[in-house]
mmCIF file of C-alpha atoms in Angstrom:
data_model
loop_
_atom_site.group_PDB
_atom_site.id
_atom_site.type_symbol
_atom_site.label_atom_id
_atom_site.label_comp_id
_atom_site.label_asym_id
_atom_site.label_seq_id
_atom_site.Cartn_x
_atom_site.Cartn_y
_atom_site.Cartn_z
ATOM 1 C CA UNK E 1 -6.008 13.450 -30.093
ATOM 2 C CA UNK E 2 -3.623 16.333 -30.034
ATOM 3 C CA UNK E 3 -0.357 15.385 -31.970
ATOM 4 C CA UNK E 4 2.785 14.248 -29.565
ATOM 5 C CA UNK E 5 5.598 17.101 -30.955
ATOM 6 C CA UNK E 6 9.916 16.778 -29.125
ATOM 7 C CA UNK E 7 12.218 19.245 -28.731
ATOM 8 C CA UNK E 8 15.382 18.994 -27.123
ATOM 9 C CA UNK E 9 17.936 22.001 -25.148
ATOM 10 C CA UNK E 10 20.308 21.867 -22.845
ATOM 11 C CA UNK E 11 19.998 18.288 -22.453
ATOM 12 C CA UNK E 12 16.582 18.180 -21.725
ATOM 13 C CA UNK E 13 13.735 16.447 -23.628
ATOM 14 C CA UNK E 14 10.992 18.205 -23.775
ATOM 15 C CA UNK E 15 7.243 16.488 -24.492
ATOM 16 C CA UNK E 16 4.851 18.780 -25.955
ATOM 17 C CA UNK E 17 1.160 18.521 -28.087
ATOM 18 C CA UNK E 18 1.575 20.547 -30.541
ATOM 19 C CA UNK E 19 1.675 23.559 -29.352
ATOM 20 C CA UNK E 20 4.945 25.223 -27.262
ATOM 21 C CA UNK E 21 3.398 24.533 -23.956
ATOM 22 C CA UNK E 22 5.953 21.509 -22.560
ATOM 23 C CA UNK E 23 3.499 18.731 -21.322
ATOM 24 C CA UNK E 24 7.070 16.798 -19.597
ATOM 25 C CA UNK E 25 10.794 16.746 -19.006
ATOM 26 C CA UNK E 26 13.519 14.387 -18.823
ATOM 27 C CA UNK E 27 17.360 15.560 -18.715
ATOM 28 C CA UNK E 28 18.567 12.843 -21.204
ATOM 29 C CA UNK E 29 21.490 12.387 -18.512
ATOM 30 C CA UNK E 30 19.434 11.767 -15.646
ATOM 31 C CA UNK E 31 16.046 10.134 -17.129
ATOM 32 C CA UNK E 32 14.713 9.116 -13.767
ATOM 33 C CA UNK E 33 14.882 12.004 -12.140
ATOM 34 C CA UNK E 34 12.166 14.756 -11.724
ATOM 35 C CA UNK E 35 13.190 18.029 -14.038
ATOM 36 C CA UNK E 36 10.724 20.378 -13.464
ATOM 37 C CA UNK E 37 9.586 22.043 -10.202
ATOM 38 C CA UNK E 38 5.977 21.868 -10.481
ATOM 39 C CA UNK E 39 6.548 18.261 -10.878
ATOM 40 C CA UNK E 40 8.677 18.220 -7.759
ATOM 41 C CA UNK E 41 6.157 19.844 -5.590
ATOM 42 C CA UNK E 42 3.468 17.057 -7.335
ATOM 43 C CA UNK E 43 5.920 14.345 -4.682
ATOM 44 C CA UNK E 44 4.817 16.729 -1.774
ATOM 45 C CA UNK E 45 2.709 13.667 -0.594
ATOM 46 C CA UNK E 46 6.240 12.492 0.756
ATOM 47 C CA UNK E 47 5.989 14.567 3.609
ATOM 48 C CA UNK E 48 2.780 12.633 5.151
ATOM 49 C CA UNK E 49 3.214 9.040 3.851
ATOM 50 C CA UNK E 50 5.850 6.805 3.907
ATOM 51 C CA UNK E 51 5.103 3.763 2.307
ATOM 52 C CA UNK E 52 1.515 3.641 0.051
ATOM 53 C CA UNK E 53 0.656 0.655 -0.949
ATOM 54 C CA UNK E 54 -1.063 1.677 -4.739
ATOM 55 C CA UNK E 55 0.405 5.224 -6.464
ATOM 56 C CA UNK E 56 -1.139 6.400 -9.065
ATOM 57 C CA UNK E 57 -0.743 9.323 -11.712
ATOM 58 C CA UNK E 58 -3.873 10.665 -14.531
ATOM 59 C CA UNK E 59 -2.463 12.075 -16.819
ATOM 60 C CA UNK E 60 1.328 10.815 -17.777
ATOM 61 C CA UNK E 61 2.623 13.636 -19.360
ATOM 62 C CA UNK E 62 6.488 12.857 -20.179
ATOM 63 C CA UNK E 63 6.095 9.949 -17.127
ATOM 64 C CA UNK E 64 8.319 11.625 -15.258
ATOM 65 C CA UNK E 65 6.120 10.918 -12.108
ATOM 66 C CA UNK E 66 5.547 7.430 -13.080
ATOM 67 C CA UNK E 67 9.037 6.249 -13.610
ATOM 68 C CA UNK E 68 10.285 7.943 -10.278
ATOM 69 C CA UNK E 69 7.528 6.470 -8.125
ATOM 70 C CA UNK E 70 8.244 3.050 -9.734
ATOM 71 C CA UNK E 71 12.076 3.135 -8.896
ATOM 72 C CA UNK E 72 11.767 4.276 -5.584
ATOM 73 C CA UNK E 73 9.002 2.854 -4.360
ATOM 74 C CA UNK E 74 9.572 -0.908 -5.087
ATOM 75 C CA UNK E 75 6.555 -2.369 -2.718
ATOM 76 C CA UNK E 76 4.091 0.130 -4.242
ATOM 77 C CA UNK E 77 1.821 -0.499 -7.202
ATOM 78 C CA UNK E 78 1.965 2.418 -10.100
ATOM 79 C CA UNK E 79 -1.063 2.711 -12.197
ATOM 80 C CA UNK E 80 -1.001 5.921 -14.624
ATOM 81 C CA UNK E 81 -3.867 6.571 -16.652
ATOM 82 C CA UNK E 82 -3.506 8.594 -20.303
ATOM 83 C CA UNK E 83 -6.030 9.085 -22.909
ATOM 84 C CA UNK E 84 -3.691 9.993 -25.405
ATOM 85 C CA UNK E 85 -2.125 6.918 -26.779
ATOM 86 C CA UNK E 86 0.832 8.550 -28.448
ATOM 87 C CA UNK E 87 2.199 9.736 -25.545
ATOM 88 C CA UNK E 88 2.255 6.931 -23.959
ATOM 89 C CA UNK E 89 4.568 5.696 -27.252
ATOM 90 C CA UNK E 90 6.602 8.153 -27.200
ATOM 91 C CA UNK E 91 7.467 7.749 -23.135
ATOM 92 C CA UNK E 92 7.984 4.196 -23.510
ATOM 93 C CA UNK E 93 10.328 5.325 -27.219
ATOM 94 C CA UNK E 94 11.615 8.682 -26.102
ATOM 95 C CA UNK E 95 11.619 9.135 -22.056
ATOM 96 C CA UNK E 96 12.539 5.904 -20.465
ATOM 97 C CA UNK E 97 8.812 4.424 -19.692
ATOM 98 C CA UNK E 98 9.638 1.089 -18.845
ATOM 99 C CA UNK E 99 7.332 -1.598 -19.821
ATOM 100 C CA UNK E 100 4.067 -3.042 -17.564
ATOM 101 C CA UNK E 101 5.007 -5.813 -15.401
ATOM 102 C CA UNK E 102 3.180 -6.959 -11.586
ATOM 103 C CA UNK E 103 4.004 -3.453 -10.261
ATOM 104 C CA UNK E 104 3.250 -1.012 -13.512
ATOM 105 C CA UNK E 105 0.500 -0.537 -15.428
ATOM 106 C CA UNK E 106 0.144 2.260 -17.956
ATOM 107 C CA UNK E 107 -3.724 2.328 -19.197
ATOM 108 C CA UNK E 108 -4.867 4.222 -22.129
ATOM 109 C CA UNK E 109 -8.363 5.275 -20.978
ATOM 110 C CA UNK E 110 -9.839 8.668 -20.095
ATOM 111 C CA UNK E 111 -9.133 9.511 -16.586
ATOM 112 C CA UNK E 112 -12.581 10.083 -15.189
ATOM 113 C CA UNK E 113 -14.231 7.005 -16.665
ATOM 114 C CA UNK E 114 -11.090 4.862 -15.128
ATOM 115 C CA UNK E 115 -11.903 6.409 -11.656
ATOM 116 C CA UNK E 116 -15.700 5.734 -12.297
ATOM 117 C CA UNK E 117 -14.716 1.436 -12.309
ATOM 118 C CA UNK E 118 -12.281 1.704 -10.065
ATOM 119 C CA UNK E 119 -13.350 0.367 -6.816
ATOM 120 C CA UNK E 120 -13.816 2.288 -3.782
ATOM 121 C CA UNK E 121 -10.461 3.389 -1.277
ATOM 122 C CA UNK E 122 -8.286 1.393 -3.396
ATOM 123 C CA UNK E 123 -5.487 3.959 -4.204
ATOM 124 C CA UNK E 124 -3.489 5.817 -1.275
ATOM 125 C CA UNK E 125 -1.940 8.638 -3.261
ATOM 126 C CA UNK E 126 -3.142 10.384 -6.206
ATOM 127 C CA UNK E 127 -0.914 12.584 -9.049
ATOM 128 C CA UNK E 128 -3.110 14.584 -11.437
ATOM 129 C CA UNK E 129 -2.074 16.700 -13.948
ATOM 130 C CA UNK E 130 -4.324 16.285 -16.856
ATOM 131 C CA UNK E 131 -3.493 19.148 -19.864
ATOM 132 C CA UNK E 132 -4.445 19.741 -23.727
ATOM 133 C CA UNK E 133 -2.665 21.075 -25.511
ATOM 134 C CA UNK E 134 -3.067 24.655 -25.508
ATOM 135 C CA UNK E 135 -3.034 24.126 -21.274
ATOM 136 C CA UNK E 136 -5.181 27.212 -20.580
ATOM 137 C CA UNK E 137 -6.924 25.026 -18.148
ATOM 138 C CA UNK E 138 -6.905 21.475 -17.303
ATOM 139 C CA UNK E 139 -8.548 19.167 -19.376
ATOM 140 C CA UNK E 140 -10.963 17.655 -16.038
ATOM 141 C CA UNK E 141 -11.634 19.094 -13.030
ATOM 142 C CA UNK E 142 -15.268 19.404 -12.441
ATOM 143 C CA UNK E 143 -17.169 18.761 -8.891
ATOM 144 C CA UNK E 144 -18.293 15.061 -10.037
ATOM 145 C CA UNK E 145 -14.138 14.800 -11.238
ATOM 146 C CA UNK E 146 -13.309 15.390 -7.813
ATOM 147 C CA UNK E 147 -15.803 13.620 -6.094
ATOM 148 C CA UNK E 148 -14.281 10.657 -7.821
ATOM 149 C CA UNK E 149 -11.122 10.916 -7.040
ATOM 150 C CA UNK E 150 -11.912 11.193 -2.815
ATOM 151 C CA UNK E 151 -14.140 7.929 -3.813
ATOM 152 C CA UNK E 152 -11.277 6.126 -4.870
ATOM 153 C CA UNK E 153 -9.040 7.088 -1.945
ATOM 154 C CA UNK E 154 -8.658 5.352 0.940
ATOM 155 C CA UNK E 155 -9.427 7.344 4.513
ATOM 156 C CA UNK E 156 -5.525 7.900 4.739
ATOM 157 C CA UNK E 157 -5.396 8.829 1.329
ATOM 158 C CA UNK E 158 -3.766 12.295 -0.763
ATOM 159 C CA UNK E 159 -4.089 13.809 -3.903
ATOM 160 C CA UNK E 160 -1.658 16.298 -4.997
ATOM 161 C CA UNK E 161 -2.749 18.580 -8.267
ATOM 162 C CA UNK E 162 -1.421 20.680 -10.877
ATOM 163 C CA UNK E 163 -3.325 23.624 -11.550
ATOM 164 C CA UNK E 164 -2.078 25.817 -14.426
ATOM 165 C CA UNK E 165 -4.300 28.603 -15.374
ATOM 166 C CA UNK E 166 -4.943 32.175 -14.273
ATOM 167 C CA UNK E 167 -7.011 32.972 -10.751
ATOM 168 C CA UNK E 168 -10.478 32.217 -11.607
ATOM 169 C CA UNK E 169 -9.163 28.338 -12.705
ATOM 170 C CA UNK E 170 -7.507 28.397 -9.150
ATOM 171 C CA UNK E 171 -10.061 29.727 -7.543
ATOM 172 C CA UNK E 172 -12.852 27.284 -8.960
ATOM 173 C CA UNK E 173 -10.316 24.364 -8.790
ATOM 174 C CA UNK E 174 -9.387 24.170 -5.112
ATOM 175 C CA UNK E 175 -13.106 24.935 -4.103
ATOM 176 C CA UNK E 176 -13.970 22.022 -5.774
ATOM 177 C CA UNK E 177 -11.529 20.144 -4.009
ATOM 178 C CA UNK E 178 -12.588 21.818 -0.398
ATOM 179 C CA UNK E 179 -16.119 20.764 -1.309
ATOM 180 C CA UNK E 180 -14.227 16.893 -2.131
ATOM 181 C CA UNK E 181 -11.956 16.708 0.532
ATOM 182 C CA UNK E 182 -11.663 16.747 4.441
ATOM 183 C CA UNK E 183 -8.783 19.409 4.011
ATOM 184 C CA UNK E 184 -6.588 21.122 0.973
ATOM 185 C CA UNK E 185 -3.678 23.506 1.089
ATOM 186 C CA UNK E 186 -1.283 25.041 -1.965
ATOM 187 C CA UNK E 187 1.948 25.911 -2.417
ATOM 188 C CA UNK E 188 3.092 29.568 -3.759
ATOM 189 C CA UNK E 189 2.640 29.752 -7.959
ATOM 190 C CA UNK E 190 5.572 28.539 -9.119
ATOM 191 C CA UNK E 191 6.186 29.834 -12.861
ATOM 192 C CA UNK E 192 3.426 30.136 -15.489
ATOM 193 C CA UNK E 193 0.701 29.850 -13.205
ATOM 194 C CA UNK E 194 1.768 26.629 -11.777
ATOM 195 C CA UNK E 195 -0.012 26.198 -8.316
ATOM 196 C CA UNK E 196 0.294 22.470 -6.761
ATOM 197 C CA UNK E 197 -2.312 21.406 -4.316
ATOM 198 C CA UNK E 198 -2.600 18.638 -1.684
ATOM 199 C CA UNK E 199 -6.001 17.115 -0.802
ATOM 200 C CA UNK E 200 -6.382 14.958 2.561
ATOM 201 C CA UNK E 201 -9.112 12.978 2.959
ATOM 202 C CA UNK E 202 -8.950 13.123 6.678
ATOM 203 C CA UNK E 203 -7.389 16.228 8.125
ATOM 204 C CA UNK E 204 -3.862 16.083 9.217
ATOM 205 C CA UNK E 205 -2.650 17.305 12.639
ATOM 206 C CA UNK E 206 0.332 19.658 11.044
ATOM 207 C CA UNK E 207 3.494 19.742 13.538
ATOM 208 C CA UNK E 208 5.563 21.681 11.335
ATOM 209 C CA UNK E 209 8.965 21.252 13.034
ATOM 210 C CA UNK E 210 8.208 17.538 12.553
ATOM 211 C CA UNK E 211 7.004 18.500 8.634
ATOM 212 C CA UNK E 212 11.079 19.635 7.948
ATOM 213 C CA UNK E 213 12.816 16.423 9.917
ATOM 214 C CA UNK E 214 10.861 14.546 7.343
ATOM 215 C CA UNK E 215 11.598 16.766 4.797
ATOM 216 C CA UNK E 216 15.243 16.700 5.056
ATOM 217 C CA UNK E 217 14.659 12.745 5.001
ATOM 218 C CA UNK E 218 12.991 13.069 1.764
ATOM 219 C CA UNK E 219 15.890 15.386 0.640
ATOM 220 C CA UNK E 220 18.345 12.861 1.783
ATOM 221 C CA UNK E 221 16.548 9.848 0.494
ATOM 222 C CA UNK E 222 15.075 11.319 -2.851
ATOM 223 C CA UNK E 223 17.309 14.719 -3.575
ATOM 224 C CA UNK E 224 13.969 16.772 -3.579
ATOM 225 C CA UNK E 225 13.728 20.234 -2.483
ATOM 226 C CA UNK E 226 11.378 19.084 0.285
ATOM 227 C CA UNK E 227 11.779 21.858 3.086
ATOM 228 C CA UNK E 228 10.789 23.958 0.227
ATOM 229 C CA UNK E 229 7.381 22.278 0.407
ATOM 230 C CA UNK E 230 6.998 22.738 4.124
ATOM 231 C CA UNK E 231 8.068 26.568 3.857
ATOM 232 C CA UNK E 232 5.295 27.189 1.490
ATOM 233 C CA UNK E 233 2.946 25.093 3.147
ATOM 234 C CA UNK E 234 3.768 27.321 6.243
ATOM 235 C CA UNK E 235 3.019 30.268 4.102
ATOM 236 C CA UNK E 236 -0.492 29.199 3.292
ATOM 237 C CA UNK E 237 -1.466 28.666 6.704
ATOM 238 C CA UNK E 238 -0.176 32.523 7.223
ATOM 239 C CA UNK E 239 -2.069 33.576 4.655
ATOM 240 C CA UNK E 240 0.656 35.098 2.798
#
């Protein structure tokens, strides 16, 4: 496994592998909120569900995802799934992971082979953002990868991805999910190559002046830049 390196600046902790690529952030003054904006745009679920019943995140990078779900979604169960068993120290020693209890459960397992037991339409959203530690690429995202993670969706159910790479990942990435899913959309690259996804199982009917009175809900309920998400959703369907 690729060694778990910190560095700190600003008042931010930043998990890495080994490498300079930052795999997670926590500012050491706010630990349950979400730092980065990639991971921001990773809640843009928010803006069709309200209340799922199971949440949960492969790959747990600096848990930053976990931790918020679990706080402010108290009915919901969290399940993140990391192969790498020193980062899942070093969250629970160095970025606030809380321990398991009835609602959370951190696994150490490979992603894919925890989605191949897991039964069918059991999870309503899914988080991935599965990197190595050089992050050219990530580490799954083949058609069978995919496939599994519609499987384990219910009918109602959304993925949201991080895909960091150059255009040919993209490109082969979200084809793989428009070959999975019933319908997929993007947000603009963020920084880095950073483009976040969202996967529906069953198309949505998009009313978009509906789309921002939710999101300045989810602002007002979460503090997340959520008309942001709408804007750039509206953008895709342009074609901009």
């Amino acid at each position: 496994m690729d060694p778990v390196t910190i560095s700190e600046h600003n008042g931010v902790r930043y998990l890495h592998l080994g490498t300079e690529w930052v795999q997670g952030a926590m500012r050491l003054s706010q630990p349950n909120e979400l730092e980065l904006l990639y991971i921001q745009q990773m809640m843009m679920w928010q803006l069709f569900m309200d209340q799922p019943t199971h949440i949960m995140q492969l790959g747990l990078g600096a848990a930053s995802l976990t931790k918020f779900c679990y706080q402010n979604y108290p009915d919901s169960k969290i399940t993140a799934v990391e192969i790498n068993l020193d980062v899942i120290r070093a969250c629970r020693a160095l970025f606030a992971l809380p321990d398991d209890d009835q609602r959370l459960h951190v696994i150490h397992r490979c992603a894919l082979a925890h989605l191949q037991s897991a039964p069918m339409q059991s999870v309503e959203v899914l988080q991935v953002d599965l990197y190595g530690a050089e992050a050219h690429a990530p580490a799954l995202g083949s058609q069978d990868f995919y496939n599994e993670c519609a499987r384990v969706l219910t009918d109602e159910g959304l993925l949201t991805v991080n895909i960091l790479g150059n255009v040919h990942v993209h490109a082969r990435h979200l084809n793989y999910l428009q070959q999975a899913f019933g319908a997929v959309a993007w947000l603009p690259e963020s920084h880095d190559g950073n483009i976040v996804a969202i996967a529906f199982k069953t198309p949505p009917v998009v009313d978009f002046e509906a789309l921002y009175e939710r999101a300045t809900q989810i602002t007002m309920a979460y503090g997340l830049p959520a008309a942001d998400w709408v804007e750039g959703l509206e953008q895709w369907m342009q074609g901009d």
